[in-house]
Short mmCIF file of C-alpha atoms and ligand atoms in Angstrom, two decimals:
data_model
loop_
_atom_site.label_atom_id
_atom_site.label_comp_id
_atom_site.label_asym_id
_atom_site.label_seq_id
_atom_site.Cartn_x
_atom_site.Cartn_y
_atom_site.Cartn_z
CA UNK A 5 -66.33 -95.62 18.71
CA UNK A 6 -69.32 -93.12 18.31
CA UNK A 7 -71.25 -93.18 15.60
CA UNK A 8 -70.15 -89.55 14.82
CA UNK A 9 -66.69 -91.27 14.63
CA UNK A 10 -67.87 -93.74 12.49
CA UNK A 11 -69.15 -91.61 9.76
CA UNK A 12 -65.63 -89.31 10.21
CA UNK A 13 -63.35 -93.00 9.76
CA UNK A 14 -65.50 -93.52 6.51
CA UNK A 15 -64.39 -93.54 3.13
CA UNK A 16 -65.33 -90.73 1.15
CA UNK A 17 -65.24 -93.80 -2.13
CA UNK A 18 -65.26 -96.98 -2.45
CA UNK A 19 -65.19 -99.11 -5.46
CA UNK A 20 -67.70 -101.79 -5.99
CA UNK A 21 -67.52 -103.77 -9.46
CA UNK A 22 -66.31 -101.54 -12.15
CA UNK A 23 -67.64 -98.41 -10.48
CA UNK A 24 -66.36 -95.78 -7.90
CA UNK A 25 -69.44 -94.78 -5.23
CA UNK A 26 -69.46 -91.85 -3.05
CA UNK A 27 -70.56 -92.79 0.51
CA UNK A 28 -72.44 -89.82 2.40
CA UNK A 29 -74.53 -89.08 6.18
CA UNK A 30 -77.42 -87.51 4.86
CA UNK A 31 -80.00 -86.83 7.42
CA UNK A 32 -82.87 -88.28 4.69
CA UNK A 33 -81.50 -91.08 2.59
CA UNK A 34 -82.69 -91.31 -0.51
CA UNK A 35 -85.69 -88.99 -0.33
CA UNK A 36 -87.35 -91.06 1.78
CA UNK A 37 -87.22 -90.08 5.95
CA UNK A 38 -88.31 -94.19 6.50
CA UNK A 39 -85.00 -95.53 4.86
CA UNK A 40 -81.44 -96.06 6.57
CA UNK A 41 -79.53 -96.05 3.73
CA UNK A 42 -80.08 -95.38 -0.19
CA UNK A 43 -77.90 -96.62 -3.17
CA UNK A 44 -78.53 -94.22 -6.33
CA UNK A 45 -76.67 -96.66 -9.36
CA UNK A 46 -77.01 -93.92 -11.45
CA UNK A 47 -75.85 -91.19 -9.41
CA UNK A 48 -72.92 -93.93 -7.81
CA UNK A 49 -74.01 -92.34 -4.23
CA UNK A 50 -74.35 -94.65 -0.84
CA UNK A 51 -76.49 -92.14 1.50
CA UNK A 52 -76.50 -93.49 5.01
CA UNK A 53 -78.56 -91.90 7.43
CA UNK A 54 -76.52 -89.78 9.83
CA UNK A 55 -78.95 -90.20 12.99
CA UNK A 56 -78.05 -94.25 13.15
CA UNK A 57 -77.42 -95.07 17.01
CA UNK A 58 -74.32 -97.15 16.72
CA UNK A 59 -71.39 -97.73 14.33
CA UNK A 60 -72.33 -101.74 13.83
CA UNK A 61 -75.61 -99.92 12.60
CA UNK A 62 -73.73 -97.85 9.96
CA UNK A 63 -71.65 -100.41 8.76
CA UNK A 64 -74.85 -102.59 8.34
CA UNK A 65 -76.36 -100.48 6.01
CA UNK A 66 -73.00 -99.67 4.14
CA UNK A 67 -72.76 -103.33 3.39
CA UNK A 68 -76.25 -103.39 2.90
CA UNK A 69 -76.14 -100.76 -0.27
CA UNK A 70 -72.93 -102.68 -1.43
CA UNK A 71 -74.56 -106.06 -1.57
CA UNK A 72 -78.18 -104.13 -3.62
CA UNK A 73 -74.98 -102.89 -6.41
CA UNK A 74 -73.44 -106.31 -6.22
CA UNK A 75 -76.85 -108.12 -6.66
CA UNK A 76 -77.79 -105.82 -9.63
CA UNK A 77 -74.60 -105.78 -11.26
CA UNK A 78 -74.16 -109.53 -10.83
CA UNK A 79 -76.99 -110.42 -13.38
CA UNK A 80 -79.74 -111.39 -10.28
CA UNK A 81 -83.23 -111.10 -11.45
CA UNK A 82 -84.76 -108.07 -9.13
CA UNK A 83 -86.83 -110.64 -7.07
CA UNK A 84 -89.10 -110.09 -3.98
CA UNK A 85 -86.98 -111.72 -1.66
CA UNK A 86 -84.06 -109.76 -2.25
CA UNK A 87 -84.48 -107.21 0.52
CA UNK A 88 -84.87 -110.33 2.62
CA UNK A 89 -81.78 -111.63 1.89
CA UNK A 90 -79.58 -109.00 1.95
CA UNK A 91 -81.23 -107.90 5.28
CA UNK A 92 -80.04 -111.38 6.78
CA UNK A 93 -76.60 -111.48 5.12
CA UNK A 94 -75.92 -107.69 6.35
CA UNK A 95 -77.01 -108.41 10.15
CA UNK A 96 -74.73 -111.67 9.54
CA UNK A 97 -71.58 -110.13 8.38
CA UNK A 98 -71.44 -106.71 10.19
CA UNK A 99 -71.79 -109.28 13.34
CA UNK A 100 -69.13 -111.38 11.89
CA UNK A 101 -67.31 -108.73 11.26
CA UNK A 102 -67.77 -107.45 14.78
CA UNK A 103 -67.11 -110.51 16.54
CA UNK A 104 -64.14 -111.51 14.73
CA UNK A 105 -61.84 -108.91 13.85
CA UNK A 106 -58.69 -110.94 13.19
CA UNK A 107 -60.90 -112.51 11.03
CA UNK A 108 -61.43 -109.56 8.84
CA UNK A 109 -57.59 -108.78 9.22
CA UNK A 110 -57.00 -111.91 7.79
CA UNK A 111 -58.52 -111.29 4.72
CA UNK A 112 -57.46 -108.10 4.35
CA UNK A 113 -54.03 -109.29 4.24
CA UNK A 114 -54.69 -112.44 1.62
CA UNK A 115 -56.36 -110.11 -0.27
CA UNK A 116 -53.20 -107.47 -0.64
ZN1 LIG B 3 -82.33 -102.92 0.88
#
């Protein structure tokens, strides 16, 4: 799959917690031409950079925004080693992910 591909297969929404997010290519994300990605909790917008090389790339950063709303809507303190984390869990499980596809069929189906 190309990443142009990727961003075309991509939910429009998704819900995370008790809110619906848009998820959108942008060619800046978030105002800022350094970032990747961008959550907005405010706006409920996931802006992914549409220039990423590869779809494990996009889908990296897509879990990457999820798991910022998840941390801040779970009650975590905003802590400096947050970006650290969630930069090692989203390499981890878009490789998981990746390498393991009946895996993530699996729970897709326990999860119905
Ligand atoms: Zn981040």
């Amino acid at each position: 799959m190309t990443p142009k591909q990727a961003f075309k297969a991509m939910p429009k929404q998704i819900v995370v917690g008790a809110y619906i997010y848009t998820l959108k290519p942008v060619q800046i994300a978030g105002g800022d031409a350094g970032n990747l990605a961008h959550v907005d909790t405010e706006a409920q917008t996931i802006e992914i950079k549409s220039s990423l090389a590869s779809p494990a790339a996009i889908i990296g950063c897509a879990l990457h925004e999820v798991m910022h709303i998840i941390w801040g809507a779970s009650g975590l303190a905003k802590r400096a080693d947050e970006e650290s984390a969630i930069l090692a869990f989203d390499a981890g499980l878009t490789l998981l992910f990746q390498k393991n596809p009946a895996f993530l069929v699996w729970i897709q189906k326990c999860l119905k």
